[in-house]
mmCIF file of C-alpha atoms in Angstrom:
data_model
loop_
_atom_site.group_PDB
_atom_site.id
_atom_site.type_symbol
_atom_site.label_atom_id
_atom_site.label_comp_id
_atom_site.label_asym_id
_atom_site.label_seq_id
_atom_site.Cartn_x
_atom_site.Cartn_y
_atom_site.Cartn_z
ATOM 1 C CA MET A 6 113.073 109.564 68.196
ATOM 2 C CA GLU A 7 113.768 105.847 68.686
ATOM 3 C CA LEU A 8 111.861 103.590 71.056
ATOM 4 C CA ARG A 9 114.170 102.190 73.711
ATOM 5 C CA ILE A 10 113.297 99.345 76.065
ATOM 6 C CA LEU A 11 115.674 98.846 78.986
ATOM 7 C CA ALA A 12 114.882 95.412 80.405
ATOM 8 C CA ALA A 13 116.105 91.824 80.534
ATOM 9 C CA PRO A 14 116.002 90.094 77.092
ATOM 10 C CA ARG A 15 113.084 87.854 78.078
ATOM 11 C CA GLU A 16 110.984 90.837 79.140
ATOM 12 C CA GLN A 17 112.072 92.971 76.168
ATOM 13 C CA GLN A 18 110.489 90.609 73.668
ATOM 14 C CA ALA A 19 107.144 90.626 75.468
ATOM 15 C CA LEU A 20 107.125 94.399 75.987
ATOM 16 C CA LEU A 21 107.613 95.036 72.265
ATOM 17 C CA ASP A 22 104.042 93.903 71.595
ATOM 18 C CA LEU A 23 102.434 96.756 73.579
ATOM 19 C CA PRO A 24 101.106 99.993 71.970
ATOM 20 C CA TRP A 25 103.822 102.370 73.136
ATOM 21 C CA ASP A 26 102.721 105.030 70.607
ATOM 22 C CA MET A 27 99.648 105.745 72.758
ATOM 23 C CA PRO A 28 99.346 107.460 76.187
ATOM 24 C CA LEU A 29 98.573 104.850 78.866
ATOM 25 C CA GLU A 30 95.168 106.367 79.617
ATOM 26 C CA GLN A 31 94.139 105.763 75.962
ATOM 27 C CA TRP A 32 95.193 102.109 75.763
ATOM 28 C CA PRO A 33 92.400 99.766 74.552
ATOM 29 C CA GLU A 34 90.831 97.629 77.240
ATOM 30 C CA TRP A 35 92.069 94.348 75.776
ATOM 31 C CA TYR A 36 95.639 95.289 76.754
ATOM 32 C CA LEU A 37 94.676 95.971 80.363
ATOM 33 C CA VAL A 38 94.085 93.937 83.505
ATOM 34 C CA ALA A 39 91.515 95.062 86.048
ATOM 35 C CA LEU A 40 93.293 95.285 89.399
ATOM 36 C CA PRO A 41 92.780 97.624 92.351
ATOM 37 C CA ARG A 42 94.904 100.771 92.006
ATOM 38 C CA GLY A 43 95.983 103.152 94.713
ATOM 39 C CA ILE A 44 96.043 106.914 94.402
ATOM 40 C CA SER A 45 98.977 108.127 92.281
ATOM 41 C CA ARG A 46 100.107 111.417 90.823
ATOM 42 C CA HIS A 47 100.904 109.483 87.636
ATOM 43 C CA VAL A 48 98.849 107.405 85.200
ATOM 44 C CA VAL A 49 99.172 103.739 86.224
ATOM 45 C CA ARG A 50 97.844 100.704 84.353
ATOM 46 C CA PHE A 51 98.259 96.916 84.589
ATOM 47 C CA THR A 52 98.881 94.549 81.697
ATOM 48 C CA ARG A 53 99.440 90.807 81.344
ATOM 49 C CA LEU A 54 102.297 89.403 79.293
ATOM 50 C CA GLY A 55 102.397 85.622 79.259
ATOM 51 C CA ARG A 56 101.962 84.389 82.827
ATOM 52 C CA ASN A 57 103.053 87.624 84.466
ATOM 53 C CA VAL A 58 101.186 90.815 85.331
ATOM 54 C CA TYR A 59 103.050 94.121 85.125
ATOM 55 C CA ALA A 60 102.371 97.600 86.474
ATOM 56 C CA LEU A 61 103.065 100.467 84.057
ATOM 57 C CA LYS A 62 103.658 103.986 85.380
ATOM 58 C CA GLU A 63 103.900 106.954 82.998
ATOM 59 C CA ILE A 64 106.635 109.307 84.198
ATOM 60 C CA VAL A 65 109.285 111.622 82.742
ATOM 61 C CA LYS A 66 112.484 109.815 81.712
ATOM 62 C CA PRO A 67 114.934 111.098 84.388
ATOM 63 C CA TYR A 68 112.570 110.024 87.165
ATOM 64 C CA ALA A 69 111.796 106.699 85.465
ATOM 65 C CA ASP A 70 115.507 105.882 85.124
ATOM 66 C CA ARG A 71 116.213 106.943 88.710
ATOM 67 C CA GLU A 72 113.355 104.951 90.232
ATOM 68 C CA TYR A 73 114.249 101.894 88.133
ATOM 69 C CA GLN A 74 117.806 101.949 89.480
ATOM 70 C CA MET A 75 116.613 102.630 93.028
ATOM 71 C CA LEU A 76 114.256 99.627 93.002
ATOM 72 C CA ARG A 77 117.047 97.420 91.648
ATOM 73 C CA ASP A 78 119.330 98.608 94.455
ATOM 74 C CA LEU A 79 116.642 97.853 97.039
ATOM 75 C CA ALA A 80 116.191 94.368 95.570
ATOM 76 C CA ARG A 81 119.917 93.705 96.051
ATOM 77 C CA LEU A 82 119.493 94.760 99.685
ATOM 78 C CA ASP A 83 116.561 92.327 100.029
ATOM 79 C CA VAL A 84 114.151 95.119 100.960
ATOM 80 C CA PRO A 85 110.402 94.342 100.584
ATOM 81 C CA ALA A 86 109.545 96.359 97.483
ATOM 82 C CA VAL A 87 108.057 95.837 94.044
ATOM 83 C CA GLN A 88 110.452 94.426 91.447
ATOM 84 C CA ALA A 89 111.704 96.746 88.719
ATOM 85 C CA VAL A 90 111.457 95.194 85.249
ATOM 86 C CA GLY A 91 112.415 97.977 82.856
ATOM 87 C CA VAL A 92 111.986 101.457 81.418
ATOM 88 C CA VAL A 93 110.421 102.244 78.043
ATOM 89 C CA SER A 94 111.579 105.602 76.642
ATOM 90 C CA GLY A 95 111.687 107.392 73.303
ATOM 91 C CA ARG A 96 107.920 107.054 72.928
ATOM 92 C CA GLU A 97 106.038 109.245 70.521
ATOM 93 C CA ALA A 98 102.488 109.406 69.171
ATOM 94 C CA PRO A 99 101.739 108.797 65.461
ATOM 95 C CA GLY A 100 101.694 112.580 64.941
ATOM 96 C CA GLY A 101 105.250 112.853 66.270
ATOM 97 C CA GLU A 102 104.482 114.440 69.670
ATOM 98 C CA PRO A 103 106.698 112.974 72.436
ATOM 99 C CA LEU A 104 105.192 110.818 75.186
ATOM 100 C CA ASP A 105 106.502 110.291 78.720
ATOM 101 C CA SER A 106 108.573 107.239 79.528
ATOM 102 C CA VAL A 107 107.032 104.238 81.304
ATOM 103 C CA LEU A 108 108.468 102.488 84.357
ATOM 104 C CA VAL A 109 107.596 98.776 84.299
ATOM 105 C CA THR A 110 107.413 96.771 87.531
ATOM 106 C CA ARG A 111 106.221 93.245 88.223
ATOM 107 C CA HIS A 112 102.845 93.133 89.953
ATOM 108 C CA LEU A 113 103.101 91.767 93.494
ATOM 109 C CA GLN A 114 100.688 88.847 93.619
ATOM 110 C CA PHE A 115 98.180 88.684 96.464
ATOM 111 C CA SER A 116 98.851 92.339 97.302
ATOM 112 C CA LEU A 117 96.371 95.205 97.569
ATOM 113 C CA PRO A 118 96.598 98.972 98.058
ATOM 114 C CA TYR A 119 95.213 100.259 101.337
ATOM 115 C CA ARG A 120 92.112 101.794 99.705
ATOM 116 C CA ALA A 121 91.115 98.382 98.386
ATOM 117 C CA LEU A 122 91.423 96.980 101.910
ATOM 118 C CA PHE A 123 89.105 99.756 103.099
ATOM 119 C CA ALA A 124 86.562 99.149 100.317
ATOM 120 C CA ARG A 125 84.206 98.127 103.114
ATOM 121 C CA MET A 126 84.155 99.415 106.672
ATOM 122 C CA MET A 127 87.330 98.438 108.534
ATOM 123 C CA ARG A 128 87.556 97.846 112.263
ATOM 124 C CA ARG A 129 90.039 99.506 114.602
ATOM 125 C CA ASP A 130 92.093 96.362 115.221
ATOM 126 C CA THR A 131 92.608 95.907 111.481
ATOM 127 C CA VAL A 132 93.775 99.519 111.180
ATOM 128 C CA ASP A 133 96.275 98.800 113.968
ATOM 129 C CA ARG A 134 97.644 95.771 112.096
ATOM 130 C CA LEU A 135 97.988 97.819 108.918
ATOM 131 C CA ILE A 136 99.907 100.538 110.765
ATOM 132 C CA ASP A 137 102.147 97.955 112.447
ATOM 133 C CA ALA A 138 103.084 96.543 109.033
ATOM 134 C CA LEU A 139 103.949 100.014 107.737
ATOM 135 C CA VAL A 140 106.047 100.758 110.838
ATOM 136 C CA VAL A 141 108.084 97.566 110.354
ATOM 137 C CA LEU A 142 108.614 98.479 106.690
ATOM 138 C CA ILE A 143 109.845 101.985 107.563
ATOM 139 C CA ALA A 144 112.231 100.558 110.192
ATOM 140 C CA ARG A 145 113.591 98.011 107.710
ATOM 141 C CA LEU A 146 114.154 100.743 105.125
ATOM 142 C CA HIS A 147 115.926 102.957 107.643
ATOM 143 C CA LEU A 148 118.183 100.099 108.775
ATOM 144 C CA THR A 149 119.412 99.755 105.182
ATOM 145 C CA GLY A 150 120.054 103.511 104.913
ATOM 146 C CA PHE A 151 117.043 104.247 102.722
ATOM 147 C CA TYR A 152 115.402 107.651 103.134
ATOM 148 C CA TRP A 153 111.881 107.339 101.682
ATOM 149 C CA GLY A 154 110.902 110.987 101.459
ATOM 150 C CA ASP A 155 107.205 110.203 100.892
ATOM 151 C CA CYS A 156 106.088 107.666 103.520
ATOM 152 C CA SER A 157 102.383 106.969 103.175
ATOM 153 C CA LEU A 158 99.809 104.225 102.915
ATOM 154 C CA SER A 159 99.309 105.212 99.263
ATOM 155 C CA ASN A 160 102.908 104.303 98.432
ATOM 156 C CA THR A 161 102.628 100.896 100.076
ATOM 157 C CA LEU A 162 101.141 97.532 99.105
ATOM 158 C CA PHE A 163 99.902 95.048 101.702
ATOM 159 C CA ARG A 164 99.770 91.259 101.754
ATOM 160 C CA ARG A 165 98.155 89.081 104.382
ATOM 161 C CA ASP A 166 100.566 87.428 106.790
ATOM 162 C CA ALA A 167 98.962 84.928 109.178
ATOM 163 C CA GLY A 168 96.365 87.314 110.557
ATOM 164 C CA ALA A 169 98.632 90.348 110.248
ATOM 165 C CA PHE A 170 99.866 92.261 107.193
ATOM 166 C CA ALA A 171 103.229 92.523 105.441
ATOM 167 C CA ALA A 172 103.994 95.866 103.795
ATOM 168 C CA TYR A 173 105.926 96.486 100.573
ATOM 169 C CA LEU A 174 107.306 99.725 99.161
ATOM 170 C CA VAL A 175 105.691 100.476 95.785
ATOM 171 C CA ASP A 176 106.972 103.990 95.011
ATOM 172 C CA ALA A 177 110.658 104.878 95.347
ATOM 173 C CA GLU A 178 110.476 108.061 93.271
ATOM 174 C CA THR A 179 111.602 110.311 96.146
ATOM 175 C CA GLY A 180 113.883 107.787 97.835
ATOM 176 C CA GLU A 181 117.592 108.083 98.541
ATOM 177 C CA LEU A 182 120.105 105.423 99.594
ATOM 178 C CA HIS A 183 122.810 106.376 102.100
ATOM 179 C CA ASN A 184 125.394 104.491 104.136
ATOM 180 C CA GLY A 185 123.251 105.359 107.142
ATOM 181 C CA LEU A 186 120.543 107.822 108.115
ATOM 182 C CA SER A 187 120.823 110.679 110.567
ATOM 183 C CA ASP A 188 118.243 111.161 113.301
ATOM 184 C CA GLY A 189 117.011 114.173 111.337
ATOM 185 C CA GLN A 190 116.408 112.155 108.176
ATOM 186 C CA ARG A 191 114.504 109.492 110.096
ATOM 187 C CA ALA A 192 112.479 112.160 111.900
ATOM 188 C CA HIS A 193 111.606 113.823 108.594
ATOM 189 C CA ASP A 194 110.369 110.505 107.173
ATOM 190 C CA LEU A 195 108.216 109.977 110.276
ATOM 191 C CA ASP A 196 106.811 113.503 110.143
ATOM 192 C CA THR A 197 105.908 112.978 106.470
ATOM 193 C CA ALA A 198 104.281 109.661 107.346
ATOM 194 C CA ARG A 199 102.275 111.234 110.167
ATOM 195 C CA THR A 200 100.988 114.040 107.920
ATOM 196 C CA ASN A 201 100.165 111.777 104.972
ATOM 197 C CA ILE A 202 98.451 109.088 107.037
ATOM 198 C CA ALA A 203 96.322 111.623 108.912
ATOM 199 C CA GLY A 204 95.083 112.938 105.556
ATOM 200 C CA GLU A 205 94.480 109.435 104.173
ATOM 201 C CA MET A 206 92.527 108.429 107.281
ATOM 202 C CA MET A 207 90.422 111.611 107.119
ATOM 203 C CA ASP A 208 89.552 110.853 103.485
ATOM 204 C CA LEU A 209 88.440 107.351 104.450
ATOM 205 C CA LEU A 210 86.385 108.670 107.375
ATOM 206 C CA ALA A 211 84.650 111.218 105.118
ATOM 207 C CA ALA A 212 83.873 108.435 102.623
ATOM 208 C CA GLY A 213 82.293 106.278 105.344
ATOM 209 C CA GLN A 214 84.970 103.579 104.976
ATOM 210 C CA LEU A 215 86.426 103.908 108.448
ATOM 211 C CA ASP A 216 84.858 102.993 111.770
ATOM 212 C CA GLU A 217 83.828 106.155 113.616
ATOM 213 C CA SER A 218 85.781 105.018 116.674
ATOM 214 C CA VAL A 219 89.023 105.484 114.713
ATOM 215 C CA ASP A 220 90.641 108.892 115.264
ATOM 216 C CA PRO A 221 92.748 109.805 112.174
ATOM 217 C CA ILE A 222 95.102 112.006 114.201
ATOM 218 C CA ALA A 223 95.599 109.342 116.881
ATOM 219 C CA VAL A 224 96.334 106.736 114.187
ATOM 220 C CA SER A 225 98.955 108.984 112.573
ATOM 221 C CA ASP A 226 100.561 109.670 115.978
ATOM 222 C CA GLN A 227 100.579 105.938 116.600
ATOM 223 C CA VAL A 228 102.984 105.492 113.663
ATOM 224 C CA VAL A 229 105.618 107.616 115.409
ATOM 225 C CA GLU A 230 105.070 105.961 118.799
ATOM 226 C CA ARG A 231 105.333 102.412 117.473
ATOM 227 C CA TYR A 232 108.293 103.225 115.248
ATOM 228 C CA THR A 233 110.160 104.779 118.188
ATOM 229 C CA ALA A 234 109.571 101.690 120.331
ATOM 230 C CA LEU A 235 110.682 99.347 117.537
ATOM 231 C CA TRP A 236 113.750 101.410 116.658
ATOM 232 C CA THR A 237 114.795 101.469 120.313
ATOM 233 C CA GLU A 238 114.539 97.683 120.512
ATOM 234 C CA LEU A 239 116.511 97.292 117.297
ATOM 235 C CA THR A 240 119.365 99.703 117.927
ATOM 236 C CA GLU A 241 119.679 101.035 121.486
ATOM 237 C CA TRP A 242 122.407 100.227 123.982
ATOM 238 C CA GLU A 243 121.308 98.234 127.052
ATOM 239 C CA ALA A 244 123.291 98.253 130.312
ATOM 240 C CA PHE A 245 123.190 95.622 133.070
ATOM 241 C CA ASP A 246 125.312 93.983 135.757
ATOM 242 C CA VAL A 247 127.959 91.438 134.759
ATOM 243 C CA ASN A 248 126.007 88.744 136.647
ATOM 244 C CA GLU A 249 122.974 89.334 134.415
ATOM 245 C CA ARG A 250 124.521 88.069 131.203
ATOM 246 C CA TRP A 251 121.386 86.036 130.536
ATOM 247 C CA ARG A 252 119.810 89.336 129.492
ATOM 248 C CA ILE A 253 121.969 89.264 126.346
ATOM 249 C CA ALA A 254 120.192 86.123 125.174
ATOM 250 C CA ARG A 255 116.835 87.628 126.113
ATOM 251 C CA ARG A 256 117.574 90.716 123.992
ATOM 252 C CA VAL A 257 118.440 88.517 121.000
ATOM 253 C CA ASP A 258 115.305 86.423 121.543
ATOM 254 C CA ARG A 259 113.136 89.561 121.575
ATOM 255 C CA LEU A 260 114.649 90.695 118.290
ATOM 256 C CA ASN A 261 114.109 87.252 116.758
ATOM 257 C CA GLU A 262 110.472 87.376 117.848
ATOM 258 C CA LEU A 263 110.158 90.684 116.021
ATOM 259 C CA GLY A 264 111.480 88.920 112.916
ATOM 260 C CA PHE A 265 115.030 90.343 112.926
ATOM 261 C CA ASP A 266 118.332 88.488 112.958
ATOM 262 C CA VAL A 267 121.355 89.653 114.938
ATOM 263 C CA ASP A 268 124.655 89.454 113.049
ATOM 264 C CA GLU A 269 126.867 90.464 115.983
ATOM 265 C CA LEU A 270 126.771 92.101 119.413
ATOM 266 C CA ASP A 271 128.825 95.160 120.385
ATOM 267 C CA ILE A 272 129.673 94.547 124.065
ATOM 268 C CA VAL A 273 131.508 97.090 126.260
ATOM 269 C CA THR A 274 132.366 96.793 129.976
ATOM 270 C CA ASP A 275 133.154 99.634 132.386
ATOM 271 C CA ILE A 276 136.582 100.064 133.994
ATOM 272 C CA GLY A 277 135.716 97.892 136.961
ATOM 273 C CA GLY A 278 134.243 95.200 134.763
ATOM 274 C CA ARG A 279 130.962 95.170 136.680
ATOM 275 C CA THR A 280 128.666 96.717 134.078
ATOM 276 C CA ILE A 281 128.073 95.458 130.536
ATOM 277 C CA ARG A 282 126.631 97.588 127.741
ATOM 278 C CA VAL A 283 125.252 95.745 124.721
ATOM 279 C CA GLN A 284 124.130 96.994 121.325
ATOM 280 C CA PRO A 285 122.903 94.465 118.725
ATOM 281 C CA LYS A 286 123.941 94.797 115.092
ATOM 282 C CA VAL A 287 120.655 93.935 113.421
ATOM 283 C CA VAL A 288 120.768 92.701 109.854
ATOM 284 C CA ASP A 289 118.519 90.867 107.411
ATOM 285 C CA PRO A 290 114.959 91.001 108.766
ATOM 286 C CA GLY A 291 113.053 87.804 108.062
ATOM 287 C CA HIS A 292 114.429 85.459 110.725
ATOM 288 C CA HIS A 293 111.558 82.958 110.623
ATOM 289 C CA SER A 294 110.890 83.096 106.878
ATOM 290 C CA ARG A 295 114.573 82.320 106.136
ATOM 291 C CA ARG A 296 114.617 79.433 108.594
ATOM 292 C CA LEU A 297 111.446 77.947 107.093
ATOM 293 C CA LEU A 298 112.816 78.350 103.562
ATOM 294 C CA ARG A 299 116.093 76.667 104.560
ATOM 295 C CA LEU A 300 114.333 73.729 106.218
ATOM 296 C CA THR A 301 111.418 73.139 103.847
ATOM 297 C CA GLY A 302 111.783 75.216 100.681
ATOM 298 C CA ILE A 303 108.507 76.992 101.546
ATOM 299 C CA ASP A 304 108.656 80.728 100.798
ATOM 300 C CA ALA A 305 106.378 82.495 103.291
ATOM 301 C CA GLN A 306 105.815 85.848 104.958
ATOM 302 C CA GLU A 307 107.379 86.317 108.388
ATOM 303 C CA ASN A 308 104.267 85.657 110.520
ATOM 304 C CA GLN A 309 103.183 82.793 108.276
ATOM 305 C CA ALA A 310 106.642 81.260 108.712
ATOM 306 C CA ARG A 311 106.461 81.694 112.484
ATOM 307 C CA ARG A 312 103.103 79.847 112.558
ATOM 308 C CA LEU A 313 104.312 77.041 110.285
ATOM 309 C CA LEU A 314 107.477 76.596 112.346
ATOM 310 C CA ASN A 315 105.375 76.351 115.508
ATOM 311 C CA ASP A 316 103.371 73.576 113.868
ATOM 312 C CA LEU A 317 106.624 71.907 112.819
ATOM 313 C CA ASP A 318 107.799 71.994 116.451
ATOM 314 C CA THR A 319 104.468 70.512 117.591
ATOM 315 C CA TYR A 320 104.796 67.794 114.941
ATOM 316 C CA ALA A 321 108.280 66.933 116.202
ATOM 317 C CA ALA A 322 106.972 66.625 119.777
ATOM 318 C CA VAL A 323 103.896 64.554 118.864
ATOM 319 C CA THR A 324 105.926 62.167 116.698
ATOM 320 C CA GLU A 325 108.703 61.982 119.349
ATOM 321 C CA GLN A 326 111.356 63.312 116.985
ATOM 322 C CA GLN A 327 112.757 66.201 119.065
ATOM 323 C CA GLY A 328 116.221 64.642 119.043
ATOM 324 C CA GLU A 329 116.298 64.026 115.297
ATOM 325 C CA ASP A 330 118.108 66.159 112.761
ATOM 326 C CA GLU A 331 116.005 69.298 112.172
ATOM 327 C CA GLU A 332 116.035 68.980 108.389
ATOM 328 C CA ILE A 333 114.890 65.357 108.500
ATOM 329 C CA VAL A 334 111.968 66.269 110.768
ATOM 330 C CA ALA A 335 111.096 69.238 108.547
ATOM 331 C CA ASN A 336 110.980 67.033 105.469
ATOM 332 C CA ALA A 337 108.687 64.579 107.253
ATOM 333 C CA TRP A 338 106.411 67.450 108.340
ATOM 334 C CA VAL A 339 106.119 68.710 104.757
ATOM 335 C CA VAL A 340 105.172 65.219 103.537
ATOM 336 C CA ASP A 341 102.837 64.340 106.428
ATOM 337 C CA SER A 342 101.216 67.722 107.200
ATOM 338 C CA TYR A 343 101.785 70.594 104.796
ATOM 339 C CA GLU A 344 101.397 68.910 101.419
ATOM 340 C CA PRO A 345 98.286 66.848 102.381
ATOM 341 C CA VAL A 346 96.517 70.058 103.492
ATOM 342 C CA LEU A 347 97.193 71.808 100.194
ATOM 343 C CA ARG A 348 96.175 68.707 98.215
ATOM 344 C CA ALA A 349 92.881 68.652 100.124
ATOM 345 C CA ILE A 350 92.021 72.092 98.701
ATOM 346 C CA PRO A 351 90.145 71.791 95.371
ATOM 347 C CA ARG A 352 92.228 73.078 92.474
ATOM 348 C CA GLU A 353 89.708 75.777 91.577
ATOM 349 C CA LEU A 354 90.057 77.305 95.077
ATOM 350 C CA ARG A 355 93.852 77.429 95.270
ATOM 351 C CA GLY A 356 94.038 80.920 93.792
ATOM 352 C CA LYS A 357 92.077 82.332 96.711
ATOM 353 C CA LEU A 358 95.097 82.610 99.031
ATOM 354 C CA GLU A 359 98.793 81.773 99.094
ATOM 355 C CA GLY A 360 99.678 78.252 100.223
ATOM 356 C CA PRO A 361 101.217 79.260 103.591
ATOM 357 C CA GLU A 362 98.194 81.475 104.359
ATOM 358 C CA ILE A 363 95.834 78.596 103.548
ATOM 359 C CA PHE A 364 97.782 76.307 105.892
ATOM 360 C CA HIS A 365 97.665 78.931 108.651
ATOM 361 C CA GLU A 366 93.890 79.335 108.257
ATOM 362 C CA VAL A 367 93.390 75.557 108.241
ATOM 363 C CA LEU A 368 95.235 75.371 111.573
ATOM 364 C CA GLU A 369 92.883 78.045 112.948
ATOM 365 C CA HIS A 370 89.856 76.217 111.513
ATOM 366 C CA ARG A 371 91.030 72.917 112.966
ATOM 367 C CA TRP A 372 91.160 74.444 116.452
ATOM 368 C CA TYR A 373 87.676 75.915 115.957
ATOM 369 C CA LEU A 374 86.229 72.574 114.783
ATOM 370 C CA SER A 375 87.887 70.617 117.601
ATOM 371 C CA GLU A 376 86.487 73.038 120.196
ATOM 372 C CA ASN A 377 82.982 72.773 118.779
ATOM 373 C CA LEU A 378 82.998 68.999 118.235
ATOM 374 C CA GLY A 379 84.749 68.164 121.486
ATOM 375 C CA ARG A 380 87.331 65.952 119.796
ATOM 376 C CA ASP A 381 90.620 66.287 117.964
ATOM 377 C CA VAL A 382 89.957 66.942 114.278
ATOM 378 C CA GLY A 383 92.602 65.767 111.821
ATOM 379 C CA LEU A 384 94.343 68.216 109.499
ATOM 380 C CA GLU A 385 92.961 66.791 106.265
ATOM 381 C CA GLU A 386 89.410 66.696 107.644
ATOM 382 C CA ALA A 387 89.810 70.289 108.786
ATOM 383 C CA ALA A 388 91.190 71.278 105.385
ATOM 384 C CA ARG A 389 88.223 69.810 103.524
ATOM 385 C CA ASP A 390 85.722 71.485 105.849
ATOM 386 C CA TYR A 391 87.623 74.789 105.600
ATOM 387 C CA ALA A 392 87.572 74.636 101.806
ATOM 388 C CA ASP A 393 83.810 74.015 101.699
ATOM 389 C CA THR A 394 82.644 76.359 104.443
ATOM 390 C CA VAL A 395 85.202 79.194 104.414
ATOM 391 C CA LEU A 396 87.570 79.349 101.457
ATOM 392 C CA ARG A 397 84.911 78.759 98.807
ATOM 393 C CA HIS A 398 83.178 81.981 99.837
ATOM 394 C CA LYS A 399 86.311 84.140 99.813
ATOM 395 C CA PRO A 400 87.121 86.295 96.774
ATOM 396 C CA ASP A 401 90.374 85.548 94.970
ATOM 397 C CA GLU A 402 93.362 87.458 96.307
ATOM 398 C CA LEU A 403 95.434 86.236 93.390
ATOM 399 C CA ALA A 404 95.016 88.636 90.471
ATOM 400 C CA ILE A 405 91.829 87.792 88.559
ATOM 401 C CA LEU A 406 92.510 88.834 85.002
ATOM 402 C CA GLY A 407 89.981 90.356 82.684
ATOM 403 C CA GLY A 408 87.372 93.099 82.850
ATOM 404 C CA THR A 409 87.834 96.762 82.073
ATOM 405 C CA SER A 410 90.185 99.313 83.526
ATOM 406 C CA ALA A 411 87.226 101.114 85.049
ATOM 407 C CA GLU A 412 86.614 98.109 87.285
ATOM 408 C CA ALA A 413 90.021 98.611 88.862
ATOM 409 C CA ASP A 414 89.129 101.987 90.350
ATOM 410 C CA THR A 415 89.401 101.474 94.102
ATOM 411 C CA THR A 416 86.478 103.761 94.710
ATOM 412 C CA GLN A 417 84.468 100.709 93.640
ATOM 413 C CA PRO A 418 84.503 97.464 95.672
ATOM 414 C CA PHE A 419 86.616 95.085 93.562
ATOM 415 C CA ARG A 420 87.107 91.568 94.887
ATOM 416 C CA VAL A 421 88.515 92.807 98.156
ATOM 417 C CA THR A 422 85.735 92.204 100.649
ATOM 418 C CA TRP A 423 87.649 89.764 102.836
ATOM 419 C CA SER A 424 85.145 88.392 105.254
ATOM 420 C CA ASP A 425 87.485 88.433 108.225
ATOM 421 C CA LEU A 426 88.127 92.142 107.877
ATOM 422 C CA GLN A 427 84.561 92.790 108.937
#
């Protein structure tokens, strides 16, 4: 049997150095990176190659090949999911016994599985934000025609997004891509999500990691309720009188606020021409993050982008530049506001959070300081105070490499005790 590594040439060279003749669970500790792991039916380990961290999942070859291709397809559709790197097959132990293939994905920086987020008691409002992020992810997947087949918190990674969470698909093993989904397929995904999440919440409650005020069944039902409301907003026809055409713009604005762009509107009038029916064709979620990237080059999560764009608008008003070209104002804002804040953060603290999240928290801290001091506090002053009094005491959300694989067991608290989750 010959070892085969299906990956880009750059990754192939690095992957060759790993001990593929050993089962993942027997790999020596010096090959491994200690990161929080979610529950999986497969053996999963993390390793560092050069500057990148990779997740390795041991799985039979047909499933490894299928999931690899599925993740690549989702990447082409710009769906929030982990990035497929390659598949290692043809593995065998020194004695000649065959070993399962390994699916290799790139670790999503600043992300954590839900059990790591719950490593300490979590409040109800944080649970709500987590569920909202999952609901948006499911809706985005369904809009692209992706049937998940195993919706759950365990198959999702979460990143902070300006006080909320952004969710990413991490397991596409049971997924299917279609031109579109039937109501039955969507309903089956939701029913699976409701069942899985109820069980996951009950496990957390039994382990003392969930506030007693949180009802696992109510939380799982909430997924269906919030998904239904979001899906209606995204896809349903809306009828109104011909003199109420302003409601078309309001519908588009509501969708933009939810983070979705509208590619076109399907508009139908009745025979008398008095009633208009409108259905938006929603494409490419990420309205605010794309606008921020286009204007500034800053790659941010959707809520982070919304907050940064609000500050950009405030900057334009304060500096009396509302009539200027948007890109010129955006460039000035980056130079005068965004970059000075990040420079004010000591280098050793910059791995604590992503840059856009740091800027968002500095804006919050600035408001808090100004309220308490009774004067307007400048951004750089706020950034320095934030770094010393808040950020310095946060654990790193960027992967901290080193330690043993045992440390990555999410039954143990591992660098995930975010102070503002308590």
